[in-house]
Structures are given as C-alpha cells and as structure tokens.
PDB file of C-alpha atoms in Angstrom:
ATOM      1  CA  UNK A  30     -14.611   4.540  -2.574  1.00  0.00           C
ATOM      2  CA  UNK A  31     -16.201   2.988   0.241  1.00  0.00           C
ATOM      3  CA  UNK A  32     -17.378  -0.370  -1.848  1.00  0.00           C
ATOM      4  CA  UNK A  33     -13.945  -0.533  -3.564  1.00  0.00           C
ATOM      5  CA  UNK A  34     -12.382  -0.552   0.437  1.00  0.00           C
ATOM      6  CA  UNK A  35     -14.937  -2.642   1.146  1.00  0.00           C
ATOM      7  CA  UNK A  36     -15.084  -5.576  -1.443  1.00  0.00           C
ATOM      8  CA  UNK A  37     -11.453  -5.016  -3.066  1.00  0.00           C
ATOM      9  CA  UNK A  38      -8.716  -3.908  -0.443  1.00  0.00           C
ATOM     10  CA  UNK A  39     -10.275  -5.187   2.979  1.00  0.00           C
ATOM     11  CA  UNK A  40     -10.470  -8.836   1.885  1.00  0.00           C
ATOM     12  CA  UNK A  41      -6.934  -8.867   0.789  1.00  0.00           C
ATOM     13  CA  UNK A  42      -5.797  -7.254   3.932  1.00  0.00           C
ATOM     14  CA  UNK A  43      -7.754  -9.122   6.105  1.00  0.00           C
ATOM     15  CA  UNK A  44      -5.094 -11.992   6.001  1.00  0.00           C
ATOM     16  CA  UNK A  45      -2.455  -9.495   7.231  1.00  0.00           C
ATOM     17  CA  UNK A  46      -4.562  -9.020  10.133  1.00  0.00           C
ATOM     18  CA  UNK A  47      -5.676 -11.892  11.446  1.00  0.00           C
ATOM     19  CA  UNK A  48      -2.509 -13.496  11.124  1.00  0.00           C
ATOM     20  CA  UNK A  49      -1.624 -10.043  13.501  1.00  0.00           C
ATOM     21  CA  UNK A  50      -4.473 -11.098  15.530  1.00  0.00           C
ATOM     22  CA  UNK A  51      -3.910 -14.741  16.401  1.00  0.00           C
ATOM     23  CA  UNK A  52      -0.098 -14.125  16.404  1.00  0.00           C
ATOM     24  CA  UNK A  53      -0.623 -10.958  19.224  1.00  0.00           C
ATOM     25  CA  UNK A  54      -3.015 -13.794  21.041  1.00  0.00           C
ATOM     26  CA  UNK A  55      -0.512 -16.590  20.856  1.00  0.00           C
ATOM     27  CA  UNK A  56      -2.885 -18.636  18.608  1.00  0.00           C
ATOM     28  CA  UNK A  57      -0.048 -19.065  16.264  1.00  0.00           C
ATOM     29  CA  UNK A  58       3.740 -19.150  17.004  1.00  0.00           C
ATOM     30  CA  UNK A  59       6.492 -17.366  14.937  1.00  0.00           C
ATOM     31  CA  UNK A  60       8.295 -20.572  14.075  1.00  0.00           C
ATOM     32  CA  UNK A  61       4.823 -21.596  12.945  1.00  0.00           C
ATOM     33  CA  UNK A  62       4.431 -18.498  10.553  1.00  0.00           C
ATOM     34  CA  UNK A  63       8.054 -18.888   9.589  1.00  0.00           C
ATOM     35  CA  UNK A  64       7.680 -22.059   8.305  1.00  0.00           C
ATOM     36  CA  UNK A  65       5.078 -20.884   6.317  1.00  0.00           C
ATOM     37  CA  UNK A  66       6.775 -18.128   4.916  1.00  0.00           C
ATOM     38  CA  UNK A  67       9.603 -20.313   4.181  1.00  0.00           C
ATOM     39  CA  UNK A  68       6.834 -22.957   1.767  1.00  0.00           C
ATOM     40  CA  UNK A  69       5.215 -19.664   0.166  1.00  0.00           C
ATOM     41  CA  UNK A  70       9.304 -18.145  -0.689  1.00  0.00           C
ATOM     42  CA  UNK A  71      10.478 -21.221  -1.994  1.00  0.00           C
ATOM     43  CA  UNK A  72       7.078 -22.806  -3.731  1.00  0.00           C
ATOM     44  CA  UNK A  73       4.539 -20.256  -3.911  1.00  0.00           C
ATOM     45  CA  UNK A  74       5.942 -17.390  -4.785  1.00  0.00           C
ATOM     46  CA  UNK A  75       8.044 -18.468  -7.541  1.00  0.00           C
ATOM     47  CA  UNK A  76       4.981 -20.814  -9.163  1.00  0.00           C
ATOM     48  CA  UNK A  77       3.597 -17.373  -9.014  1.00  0.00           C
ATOM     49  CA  UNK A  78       6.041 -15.254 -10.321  1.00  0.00           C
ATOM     50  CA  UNK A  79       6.144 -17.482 -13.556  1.00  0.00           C
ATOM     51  CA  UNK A  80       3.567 -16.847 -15.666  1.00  0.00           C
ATOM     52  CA  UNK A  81       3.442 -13.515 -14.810  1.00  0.00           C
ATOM     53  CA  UNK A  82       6.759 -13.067 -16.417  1.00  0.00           C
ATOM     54  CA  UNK A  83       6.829 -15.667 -19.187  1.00  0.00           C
ATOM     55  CA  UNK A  84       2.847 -14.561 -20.313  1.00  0.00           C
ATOM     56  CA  UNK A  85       3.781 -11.203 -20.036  1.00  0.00           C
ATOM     57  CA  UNK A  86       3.241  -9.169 -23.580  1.00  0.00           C
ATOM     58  CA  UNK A  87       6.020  -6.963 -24.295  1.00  0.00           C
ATOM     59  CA  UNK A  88       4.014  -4.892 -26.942  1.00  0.00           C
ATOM     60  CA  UNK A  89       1.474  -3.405 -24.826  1.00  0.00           C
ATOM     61  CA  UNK A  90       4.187  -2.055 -22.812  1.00  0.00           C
ATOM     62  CA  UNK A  91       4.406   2.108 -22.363  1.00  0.00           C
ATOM     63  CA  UNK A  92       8.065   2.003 -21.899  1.00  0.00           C
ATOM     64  CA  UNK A  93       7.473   5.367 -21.380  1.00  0.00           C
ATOM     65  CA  UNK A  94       5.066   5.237 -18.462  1.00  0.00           C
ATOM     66  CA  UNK A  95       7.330   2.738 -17.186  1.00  0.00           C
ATOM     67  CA  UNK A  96      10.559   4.764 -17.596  1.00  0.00           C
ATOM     68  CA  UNK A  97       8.672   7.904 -15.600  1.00  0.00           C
ATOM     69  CA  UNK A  98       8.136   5.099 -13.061  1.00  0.00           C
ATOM     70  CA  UNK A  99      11.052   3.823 -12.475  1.00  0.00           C
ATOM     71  CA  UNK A 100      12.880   7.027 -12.592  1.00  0.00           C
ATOM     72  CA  UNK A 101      10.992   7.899  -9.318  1.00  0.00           C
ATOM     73  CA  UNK A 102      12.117   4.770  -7.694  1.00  0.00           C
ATOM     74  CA  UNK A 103      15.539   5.759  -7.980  1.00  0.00           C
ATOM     75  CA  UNK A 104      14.999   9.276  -7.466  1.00  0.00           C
ATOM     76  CA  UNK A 105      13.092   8.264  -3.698  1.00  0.00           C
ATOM     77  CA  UNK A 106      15.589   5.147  -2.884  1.00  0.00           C
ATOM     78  CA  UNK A 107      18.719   7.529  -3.080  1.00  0.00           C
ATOM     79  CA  UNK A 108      16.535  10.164  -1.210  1.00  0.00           C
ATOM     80  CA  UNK A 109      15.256   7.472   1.563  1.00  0.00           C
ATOM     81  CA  UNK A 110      18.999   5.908   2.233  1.00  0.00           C
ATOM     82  CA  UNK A 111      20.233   9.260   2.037  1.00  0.00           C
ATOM     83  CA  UNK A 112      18.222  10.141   5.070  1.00  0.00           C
ATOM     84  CA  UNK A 113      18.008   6.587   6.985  1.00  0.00           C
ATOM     85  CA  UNK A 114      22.000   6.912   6.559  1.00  0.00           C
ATOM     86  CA  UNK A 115      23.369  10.068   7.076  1.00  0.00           C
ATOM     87  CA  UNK A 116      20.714  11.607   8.858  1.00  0.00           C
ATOM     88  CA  UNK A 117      19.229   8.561  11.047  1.00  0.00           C
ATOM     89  CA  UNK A 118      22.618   7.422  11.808  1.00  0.00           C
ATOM     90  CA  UNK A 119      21.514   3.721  10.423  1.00  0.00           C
ATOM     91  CA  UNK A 120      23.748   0.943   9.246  1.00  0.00           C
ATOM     92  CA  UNK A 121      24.611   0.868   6.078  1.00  0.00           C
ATOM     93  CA  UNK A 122      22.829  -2.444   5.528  1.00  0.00           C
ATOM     94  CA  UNK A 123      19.765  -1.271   7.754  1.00  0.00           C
ATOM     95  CA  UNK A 124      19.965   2.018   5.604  1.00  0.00           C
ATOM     96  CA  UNK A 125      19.675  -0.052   2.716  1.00  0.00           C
ATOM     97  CA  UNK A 126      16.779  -2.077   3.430  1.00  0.00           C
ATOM     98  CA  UNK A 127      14.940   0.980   4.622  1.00  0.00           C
ATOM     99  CA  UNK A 128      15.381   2.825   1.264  1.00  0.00           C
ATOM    100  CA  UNK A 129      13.813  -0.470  -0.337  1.00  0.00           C
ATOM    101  CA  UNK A 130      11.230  -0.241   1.856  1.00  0.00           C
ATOM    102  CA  UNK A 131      10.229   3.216   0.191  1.00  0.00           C
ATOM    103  CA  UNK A 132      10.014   2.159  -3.465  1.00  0.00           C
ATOM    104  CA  UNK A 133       9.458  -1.679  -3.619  1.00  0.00           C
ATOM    105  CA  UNK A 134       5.994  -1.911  -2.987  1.00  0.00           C
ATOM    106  CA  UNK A 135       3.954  -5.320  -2.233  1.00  0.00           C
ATOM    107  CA  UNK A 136       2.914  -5.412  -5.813  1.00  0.00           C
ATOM    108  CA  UNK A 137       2.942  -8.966  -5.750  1.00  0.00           C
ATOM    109  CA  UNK A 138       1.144 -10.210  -2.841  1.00  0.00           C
ATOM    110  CA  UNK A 139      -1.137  -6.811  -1.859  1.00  0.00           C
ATOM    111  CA  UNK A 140      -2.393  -5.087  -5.354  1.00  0.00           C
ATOM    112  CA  UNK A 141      -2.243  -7.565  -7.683  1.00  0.00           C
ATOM    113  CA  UNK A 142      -4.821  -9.500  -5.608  1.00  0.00           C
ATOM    114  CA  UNK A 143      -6.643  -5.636  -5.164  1.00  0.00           C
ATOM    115  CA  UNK A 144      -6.140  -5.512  -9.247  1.00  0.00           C
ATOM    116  CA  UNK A 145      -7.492  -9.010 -10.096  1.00  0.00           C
ATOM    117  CA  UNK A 146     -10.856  -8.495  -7.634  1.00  0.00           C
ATOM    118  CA  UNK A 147     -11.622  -5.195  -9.980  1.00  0.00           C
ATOM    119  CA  UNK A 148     -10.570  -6.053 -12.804  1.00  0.00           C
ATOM    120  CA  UNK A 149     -12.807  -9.869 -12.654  1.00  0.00           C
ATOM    121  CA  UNK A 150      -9.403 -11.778 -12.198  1.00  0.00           C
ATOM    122  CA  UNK A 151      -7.641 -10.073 -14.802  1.00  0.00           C
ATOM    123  CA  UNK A 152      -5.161  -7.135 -13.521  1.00  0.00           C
ATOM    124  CA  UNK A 153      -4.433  -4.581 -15.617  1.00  0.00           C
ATOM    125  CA  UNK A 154      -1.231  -4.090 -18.002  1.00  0.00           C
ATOM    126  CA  UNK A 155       0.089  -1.058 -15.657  1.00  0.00           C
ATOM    127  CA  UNK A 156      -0.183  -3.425 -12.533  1.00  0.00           C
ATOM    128  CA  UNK A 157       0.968  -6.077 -14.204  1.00  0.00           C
ATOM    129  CA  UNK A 158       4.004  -4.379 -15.715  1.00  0.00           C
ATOM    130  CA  UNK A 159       4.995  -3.397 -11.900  1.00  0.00           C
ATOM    131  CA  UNK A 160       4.825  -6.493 -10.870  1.00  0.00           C
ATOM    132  CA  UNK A 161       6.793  -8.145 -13.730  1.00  0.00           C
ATOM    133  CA  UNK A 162      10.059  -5.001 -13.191  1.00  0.00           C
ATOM    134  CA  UNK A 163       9.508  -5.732  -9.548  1.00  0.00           C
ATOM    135  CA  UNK A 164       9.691  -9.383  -9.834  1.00  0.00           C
ATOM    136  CA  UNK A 165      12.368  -9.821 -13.242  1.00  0.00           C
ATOM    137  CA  UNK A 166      14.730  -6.600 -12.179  1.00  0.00           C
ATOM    138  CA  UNK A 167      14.363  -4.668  -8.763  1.00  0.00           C
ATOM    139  CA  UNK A 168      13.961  -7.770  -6.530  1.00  0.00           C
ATOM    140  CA  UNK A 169      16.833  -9.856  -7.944  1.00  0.00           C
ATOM    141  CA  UNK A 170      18.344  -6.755  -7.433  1.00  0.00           C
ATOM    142  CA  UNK A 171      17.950  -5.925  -3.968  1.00  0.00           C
ATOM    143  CA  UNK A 172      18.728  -9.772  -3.699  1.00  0.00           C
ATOM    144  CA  UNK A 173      21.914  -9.364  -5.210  1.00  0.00           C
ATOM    145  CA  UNK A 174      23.166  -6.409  -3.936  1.00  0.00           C
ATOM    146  CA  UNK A 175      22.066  -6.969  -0.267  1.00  0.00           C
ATOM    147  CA  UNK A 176      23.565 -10.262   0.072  1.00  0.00           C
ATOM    148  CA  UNK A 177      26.749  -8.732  -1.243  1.00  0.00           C
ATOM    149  CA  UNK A 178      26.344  -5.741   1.451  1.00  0.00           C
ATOM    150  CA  UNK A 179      26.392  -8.643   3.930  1.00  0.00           C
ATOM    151  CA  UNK A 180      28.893 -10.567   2.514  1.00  0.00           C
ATOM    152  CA  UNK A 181      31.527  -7.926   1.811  1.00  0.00           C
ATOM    153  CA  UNK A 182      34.499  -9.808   1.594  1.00  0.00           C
ATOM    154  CA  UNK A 183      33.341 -12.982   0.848  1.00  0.00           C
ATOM    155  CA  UNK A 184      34.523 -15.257  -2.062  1.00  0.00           C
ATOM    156  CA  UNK A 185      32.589 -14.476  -5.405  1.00  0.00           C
ATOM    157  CA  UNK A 186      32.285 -18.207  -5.717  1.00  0.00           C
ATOM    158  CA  UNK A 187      30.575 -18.322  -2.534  1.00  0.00           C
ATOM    159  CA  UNK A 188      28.214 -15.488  -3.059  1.00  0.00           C
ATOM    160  CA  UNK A 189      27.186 -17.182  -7.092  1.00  0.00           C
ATOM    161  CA  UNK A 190      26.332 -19.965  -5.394  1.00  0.00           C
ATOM    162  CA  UNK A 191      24.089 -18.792  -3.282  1.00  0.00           C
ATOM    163  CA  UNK A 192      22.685 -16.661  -5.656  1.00  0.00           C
ATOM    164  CA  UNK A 193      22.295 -19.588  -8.081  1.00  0.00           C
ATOM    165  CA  UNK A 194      20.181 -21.457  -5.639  1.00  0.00           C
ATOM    166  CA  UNK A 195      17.256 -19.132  -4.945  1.00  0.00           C
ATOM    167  CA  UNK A 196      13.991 -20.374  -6.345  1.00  0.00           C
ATOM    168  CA  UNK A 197      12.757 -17.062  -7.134  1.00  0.00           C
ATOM    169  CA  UNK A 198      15.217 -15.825  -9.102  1.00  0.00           C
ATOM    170  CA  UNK A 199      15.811 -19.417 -11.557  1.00  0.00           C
ATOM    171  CA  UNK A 200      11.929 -18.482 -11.407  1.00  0.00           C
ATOM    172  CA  UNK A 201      12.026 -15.177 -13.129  1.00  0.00           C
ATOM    173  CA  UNK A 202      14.930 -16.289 -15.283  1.00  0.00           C
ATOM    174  CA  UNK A 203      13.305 -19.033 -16.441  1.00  0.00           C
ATOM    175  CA  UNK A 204       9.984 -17.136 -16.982  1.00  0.00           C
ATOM    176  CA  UNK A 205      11.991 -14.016 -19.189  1.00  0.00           C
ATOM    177  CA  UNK A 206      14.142 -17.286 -21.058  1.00  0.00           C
ATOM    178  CA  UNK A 207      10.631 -18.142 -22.050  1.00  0.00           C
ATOM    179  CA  UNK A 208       8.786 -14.875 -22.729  1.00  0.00           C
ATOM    180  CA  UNK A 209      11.714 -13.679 -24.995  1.00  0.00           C
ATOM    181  CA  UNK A 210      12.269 -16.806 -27.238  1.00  0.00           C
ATOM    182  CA  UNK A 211       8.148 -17.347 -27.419  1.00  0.00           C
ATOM    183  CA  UNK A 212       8.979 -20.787 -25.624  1.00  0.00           C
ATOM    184  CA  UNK A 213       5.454 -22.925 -24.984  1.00  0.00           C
ATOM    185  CA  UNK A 214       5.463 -23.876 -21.486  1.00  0.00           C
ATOM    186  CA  UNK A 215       3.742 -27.343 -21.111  1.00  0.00           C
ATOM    187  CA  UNK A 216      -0.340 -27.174 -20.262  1.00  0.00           C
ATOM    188  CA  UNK A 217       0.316 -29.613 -16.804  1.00  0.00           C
ATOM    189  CA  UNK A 218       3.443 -27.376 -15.980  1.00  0.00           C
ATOM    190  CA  UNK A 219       1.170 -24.066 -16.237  1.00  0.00           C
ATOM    191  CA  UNK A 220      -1.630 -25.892 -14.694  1.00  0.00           C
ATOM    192  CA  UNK A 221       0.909 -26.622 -11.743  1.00  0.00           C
ATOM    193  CA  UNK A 222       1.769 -23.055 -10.950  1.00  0.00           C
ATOM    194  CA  UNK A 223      -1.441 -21.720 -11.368  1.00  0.00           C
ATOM    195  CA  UNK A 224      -2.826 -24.145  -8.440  1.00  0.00           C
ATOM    196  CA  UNK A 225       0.125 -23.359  -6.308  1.00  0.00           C
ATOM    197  CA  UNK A 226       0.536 -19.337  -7.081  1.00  0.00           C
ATOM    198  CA  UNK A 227      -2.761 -18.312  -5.828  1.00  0.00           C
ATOM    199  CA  UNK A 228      -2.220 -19.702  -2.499  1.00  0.00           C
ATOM    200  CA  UNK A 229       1.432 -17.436  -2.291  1.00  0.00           C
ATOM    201  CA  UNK A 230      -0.785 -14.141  -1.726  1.00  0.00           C
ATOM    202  CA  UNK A 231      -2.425 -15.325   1.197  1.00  0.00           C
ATOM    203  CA  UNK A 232      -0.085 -17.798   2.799  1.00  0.00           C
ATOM    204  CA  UNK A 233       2.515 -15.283   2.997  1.00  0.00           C
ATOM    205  CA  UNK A 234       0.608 -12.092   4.019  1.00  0.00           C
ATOM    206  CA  UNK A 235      -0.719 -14.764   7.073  1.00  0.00           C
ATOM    207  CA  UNK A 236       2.759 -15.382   7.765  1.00  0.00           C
ATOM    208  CA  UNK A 237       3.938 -12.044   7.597  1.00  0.00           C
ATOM    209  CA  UNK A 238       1.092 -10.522  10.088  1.00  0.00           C
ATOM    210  CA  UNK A 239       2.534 -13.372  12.819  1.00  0.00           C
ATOM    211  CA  UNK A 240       5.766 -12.890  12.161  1.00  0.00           C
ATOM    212  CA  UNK A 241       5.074  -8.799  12.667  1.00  0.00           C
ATOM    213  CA  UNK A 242       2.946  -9.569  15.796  1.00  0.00           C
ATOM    214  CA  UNK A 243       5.930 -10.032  18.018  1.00  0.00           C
ATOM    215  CA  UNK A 244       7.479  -6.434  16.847  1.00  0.00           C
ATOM    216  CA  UNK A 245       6.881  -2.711  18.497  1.00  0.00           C
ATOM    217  CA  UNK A 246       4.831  -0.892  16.565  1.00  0.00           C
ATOM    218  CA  UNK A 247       6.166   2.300  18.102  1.00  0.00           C
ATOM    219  CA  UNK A 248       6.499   4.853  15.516  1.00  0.00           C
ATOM    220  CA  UNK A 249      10.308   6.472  16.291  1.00  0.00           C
ATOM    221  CA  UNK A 250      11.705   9.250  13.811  1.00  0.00           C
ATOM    222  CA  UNK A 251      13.437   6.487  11.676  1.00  0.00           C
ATOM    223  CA  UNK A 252       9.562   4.968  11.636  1.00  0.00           C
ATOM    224  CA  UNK A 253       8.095   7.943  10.635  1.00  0.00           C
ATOM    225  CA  UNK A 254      10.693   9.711   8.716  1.00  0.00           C
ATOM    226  CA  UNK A 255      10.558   6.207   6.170  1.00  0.00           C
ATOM    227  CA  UNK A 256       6.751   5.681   6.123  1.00  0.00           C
ATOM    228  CA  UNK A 257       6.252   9.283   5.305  1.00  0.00           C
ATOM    229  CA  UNK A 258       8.817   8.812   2.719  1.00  0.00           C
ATOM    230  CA  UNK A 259       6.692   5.536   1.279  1.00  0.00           C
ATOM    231  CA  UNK A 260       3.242   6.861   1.780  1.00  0.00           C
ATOM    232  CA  UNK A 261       4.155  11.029   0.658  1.00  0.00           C
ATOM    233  CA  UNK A 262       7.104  11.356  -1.274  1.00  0.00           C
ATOM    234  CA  UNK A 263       6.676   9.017  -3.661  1.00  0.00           C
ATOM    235  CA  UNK A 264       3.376   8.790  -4.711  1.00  0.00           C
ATOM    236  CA  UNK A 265       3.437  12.643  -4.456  1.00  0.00           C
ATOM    237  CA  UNK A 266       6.638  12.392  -7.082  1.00  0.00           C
ATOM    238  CA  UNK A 267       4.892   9.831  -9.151  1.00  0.00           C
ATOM    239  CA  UNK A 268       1.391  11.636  -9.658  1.00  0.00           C
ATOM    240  CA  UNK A 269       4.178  15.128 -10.323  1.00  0.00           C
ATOM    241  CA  UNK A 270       6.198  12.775 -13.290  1.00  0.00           C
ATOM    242  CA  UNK A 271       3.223  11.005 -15.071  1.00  0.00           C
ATOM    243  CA  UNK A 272       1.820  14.371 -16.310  1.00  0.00           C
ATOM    244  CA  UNK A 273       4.849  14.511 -18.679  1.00  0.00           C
ATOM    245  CA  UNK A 274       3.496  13.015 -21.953  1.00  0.00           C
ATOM    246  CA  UNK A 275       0.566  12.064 -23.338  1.00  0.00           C
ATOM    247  CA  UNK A 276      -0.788   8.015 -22.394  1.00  0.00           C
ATOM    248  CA  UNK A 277      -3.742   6.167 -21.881  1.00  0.00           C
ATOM    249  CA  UNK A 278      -5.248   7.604 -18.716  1.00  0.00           C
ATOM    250  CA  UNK A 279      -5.082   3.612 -17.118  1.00  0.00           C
ATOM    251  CA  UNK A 280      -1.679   4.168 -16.918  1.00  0.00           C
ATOM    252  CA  UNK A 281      -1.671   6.985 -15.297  1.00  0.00           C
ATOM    253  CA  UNK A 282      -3.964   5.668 -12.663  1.00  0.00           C
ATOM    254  CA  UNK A 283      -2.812   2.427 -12.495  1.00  0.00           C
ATOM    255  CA  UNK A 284       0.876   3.018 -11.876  1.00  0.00           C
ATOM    256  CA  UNK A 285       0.400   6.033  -9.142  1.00  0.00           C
ATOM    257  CA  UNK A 286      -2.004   3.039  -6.890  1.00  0.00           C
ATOM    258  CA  UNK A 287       1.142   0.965  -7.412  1.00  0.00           C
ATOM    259  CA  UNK A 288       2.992   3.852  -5.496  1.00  0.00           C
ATOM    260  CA  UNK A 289       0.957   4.448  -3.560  1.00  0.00           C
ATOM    261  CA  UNK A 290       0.920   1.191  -1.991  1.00  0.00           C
ATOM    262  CA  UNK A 291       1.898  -0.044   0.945  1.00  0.00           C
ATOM    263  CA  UNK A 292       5.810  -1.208   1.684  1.00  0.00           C
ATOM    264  CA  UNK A 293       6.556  -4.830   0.558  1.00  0.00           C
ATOM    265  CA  UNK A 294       7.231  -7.212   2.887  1.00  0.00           C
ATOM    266  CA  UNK A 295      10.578  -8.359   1.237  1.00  0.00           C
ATOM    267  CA  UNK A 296      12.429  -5.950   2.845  1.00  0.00           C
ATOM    268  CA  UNK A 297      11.546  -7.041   6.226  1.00  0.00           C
ATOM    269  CA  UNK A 298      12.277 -11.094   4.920  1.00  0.00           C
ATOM    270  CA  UNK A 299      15.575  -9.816   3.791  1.00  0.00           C
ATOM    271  CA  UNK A 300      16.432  -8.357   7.183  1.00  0.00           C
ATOM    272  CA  UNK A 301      15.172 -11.426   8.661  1.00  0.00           C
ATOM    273  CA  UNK A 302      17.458 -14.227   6.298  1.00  0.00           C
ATOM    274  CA  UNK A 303      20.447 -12.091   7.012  1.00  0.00           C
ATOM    275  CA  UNK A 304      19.793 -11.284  10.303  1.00  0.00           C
ATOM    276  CA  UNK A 305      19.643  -7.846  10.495  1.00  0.00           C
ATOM    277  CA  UNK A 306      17.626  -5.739  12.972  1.00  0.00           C
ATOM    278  CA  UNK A 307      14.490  -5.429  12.350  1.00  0.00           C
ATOM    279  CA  UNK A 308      12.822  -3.168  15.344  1.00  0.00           C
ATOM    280  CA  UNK A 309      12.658  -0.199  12.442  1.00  0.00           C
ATOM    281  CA  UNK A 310      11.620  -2.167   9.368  1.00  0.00           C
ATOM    282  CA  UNK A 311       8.125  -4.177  10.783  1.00  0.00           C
ATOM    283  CA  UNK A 312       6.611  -1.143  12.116  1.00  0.00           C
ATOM    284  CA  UNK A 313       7.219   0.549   8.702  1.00  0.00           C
ATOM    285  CA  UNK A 314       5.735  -2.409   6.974  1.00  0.00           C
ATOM    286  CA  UNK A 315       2.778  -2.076   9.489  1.00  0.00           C
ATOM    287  CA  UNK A 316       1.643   1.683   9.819  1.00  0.00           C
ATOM    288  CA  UNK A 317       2.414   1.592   5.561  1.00  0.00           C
ATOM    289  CA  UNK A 318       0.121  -1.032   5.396  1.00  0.00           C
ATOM    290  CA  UNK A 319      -3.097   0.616   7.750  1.00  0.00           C
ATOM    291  CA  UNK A 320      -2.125   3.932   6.309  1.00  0.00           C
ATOM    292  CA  UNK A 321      -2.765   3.423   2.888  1.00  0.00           C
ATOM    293  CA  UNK A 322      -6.047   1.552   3.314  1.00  0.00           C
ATOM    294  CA  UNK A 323      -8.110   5.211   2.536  1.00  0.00           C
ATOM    295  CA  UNK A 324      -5.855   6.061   0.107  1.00  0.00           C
ATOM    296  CA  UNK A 325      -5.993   3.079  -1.593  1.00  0.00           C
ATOM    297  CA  UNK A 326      -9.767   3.064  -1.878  1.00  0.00           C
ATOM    298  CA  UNK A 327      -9.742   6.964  -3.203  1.00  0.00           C
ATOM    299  CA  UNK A 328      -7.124   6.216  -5.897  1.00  0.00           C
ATOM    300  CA  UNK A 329      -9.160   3.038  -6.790  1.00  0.00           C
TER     301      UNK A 329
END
C-alpha cells in the first residue's frame, strides 16, 4: 500500500499541491492559473478526451458492472441534493453542483493518470469505461442541465448555441461519431492529441490547486455533510451493489477505486463559468482530495 501511495497516487497529486503551495505563497496569481485552466478546458482536455472515446472497445464492456455503477450514481446524486437542498438550505443551483460533486469523480485528470502508472501506461477497461460514461454522458450532462438551471428562461436558441460551441462536448461527439461507425482517424490527427492530452492532467490539476489556494478550507456542515457523502456513502454503496452477479474480479476492484475517488474538479469550474458561489464547493474538492490519499493506496 505504501509503494502504490508512494510511486502511483503521490506523483499525480503532487501537482494539486504545489500549485496549492505557490498559489497560498503568491508565487502564482489566480488570473495566472485561470488562464491555464482556460488552455487545458478548451485544448487539452478535449485532445484528451478523444481517443479515449473514439478507441474505446465496446465489446469488452460489462454493461452489467457498469449498470450497478451507474445506478449508484443516481442513487447518491438524488441522496446528496436531497440533503444540500432541503436540509442545508442551499440554492438550487449550489444544491446541484454539490450533488455532482458526490458522484462525478476526477476520473479523468486524478485516476486515470493513478491507472496508467500501474498498469505501465495502459489503464484498465473498468477505469477506462468510467472515464469514457463520465466524459460521453454524465459531463455533457451536468453541462447541459446546469447551464439550463442558470439560464431558466432563456431562449432555447440561445442556450443551443452555447452548447454547440463547447470544445469538449464536439470532442466527445466527434470521438462516439467515430467509435460507432469504425471511422479511421488520421495517424497526424491522433498523433496531435496524444502530444497535447497528456499535458491536460497536469496543467489543469496545477491550475486547479491555485485557483483553490485563495478559498477557506473550513470544513462547515454543508463541507462535511458532502465530503462524507463522496468519500462514505458512495463507495460504501458501490462495494454493497458490485457483489450482485458474478464478473471478473478487475471489475470489481477497479470500479469501487473509481468511487472511491476524490471529487472532480468540474464541479467547482462549473460554479466558477457561471458564477456561482463557491466558498462550499473548493473545500469539498480539497479535504476529498487529502482524504482519499490512504484509501486510495489500500484499494490499489
């Protein structure tokens, strides 16, 4: 446990921290980091995102492993804004983003990287198939649906429009166009993305610890009412649901490290583009992400 927190999980979140570091020290300023941020959302991440998707092999899915997983997302989200609503007293936006917090995980930019260092640079198919729902359906989704929270009211025309011009989301529609007609992407295309996704994971955690540096880390009962929820309830759900059925054990283990995982940091970049408070959301991105260091390593 100790080598795997060592050599697998500490290097990846050492770029969350020392973007913390020299943000807390003024080394680096928030505009700084949030121009960065901005480069990895609309390059990196979606040069990323692509091959994940479009290389992605539909046959050695467990639909059924998947399903379980899934099931608990819902079954936690609806639990988390039921509580960050009704019983924190949240807005209904705020509420919102909180619940994500609980079930979309940084897949992306926090185990995938964990995933690639033990499996030599190739994650495995439960990890991967996380991060290709996360990226093809539950992000676009949370996309979606939050700018239309936002928005309520607005022109439809207005809001497809908007829509239509995110990078990550032509990304992932372009990558499942691909994947599902067996379309060859071009060898200087592919060689294109792959030099520009592996900067995304770093760039962006870097970003993200400055950008968190300026924010309380006080743990209030909305901050520890929604971590518990991230770091407890689901994973604790998760390991419960995967002993229904028979499946390779990988799966198993695989999928309940992707819940166990710390919060993704989308939720926080969605409060941030539509300006919605944010006082509650960083610290839950922060304690998630020191809290699940040790449990990270043990599930490992």
């Amino acid at each position: 446990m100790f080598h795997v927190l060592t050599h697998q999980i500490l290097p990846v979140f050492s770029m969350l921290a020392l973007g913390f570091l020299l943000g807390r020290f003024d080394k680096v300023r928030r505009e700084e980091a949030a121009a960065i941020n901005r480069v990895g959302f609309l390059v990196l991440q979606p040069a990323l995102l692509f091959p994940l998707v479009s290389d992605l092999d539909l046959s050695s899915f467990r639909f059924d492993a998947m399903g379980i997983y899934v099931g608990c997302q819902v079954a936690v989200f609806a639990l988390s804004f039921s509580v960050a609503f009704h019983l924190l007293k949240r807005d209904v936006v705020e509420a919102w983003l909180l619940a994500m917090a609980t079930v979309f995980v940084n897949s992306v930019l926090y185990i995938l990287p964990i995933a690639q260092l033990m499996h030599g640079g190739e994650a495995g198919m439960p990890i991967r198939a996380v991060v290709a729902w996360d990226s093809a359906i539950s992000f676009p989704f949370f996309i979606i649906t939050t700018d239309l929270l936002v928005n309520r009211g607005t022109a439809a025309g207005q809001t497809l429009k908007r829509l239509a011009g995110n990078p990550v989301l032509i990304a992932v529609l372009l990558a499942l166009v691909c994947n599902l007609a067996s379309l060859p992407v071009p060898a200087p295309f592919r060689t294109a993305m792959d030099f520009a996704g592996v900067a995304a994971a770093p760039m962006t955690l870097f970003a993200l610890g400055v950008i968190l540096s300026g924010q309380s880390l006080l743990p209030t009962p909305t901050v520890c009412a929604i971590s518990g929820l991230k770091l407890l309830a689901f994973p604790a759900l998760a390991w419960a649901a995967l002993h229904i059925g028979q499946r390779p054990e990988e799966w198993n283990t695989l999928l309940l490290l992707c819940a166990a995982a710390p919060s993704g940091a989308m939720a926080f970049a969605l409060a941030m583009l539509h300006g919605v408070r944010t006082d509650q959301i960083a610290p839950v991105i922060i304690w998630t992400s020191v809290l699940s260091l040790i449990s990270l390593a043990w599930l490992a």
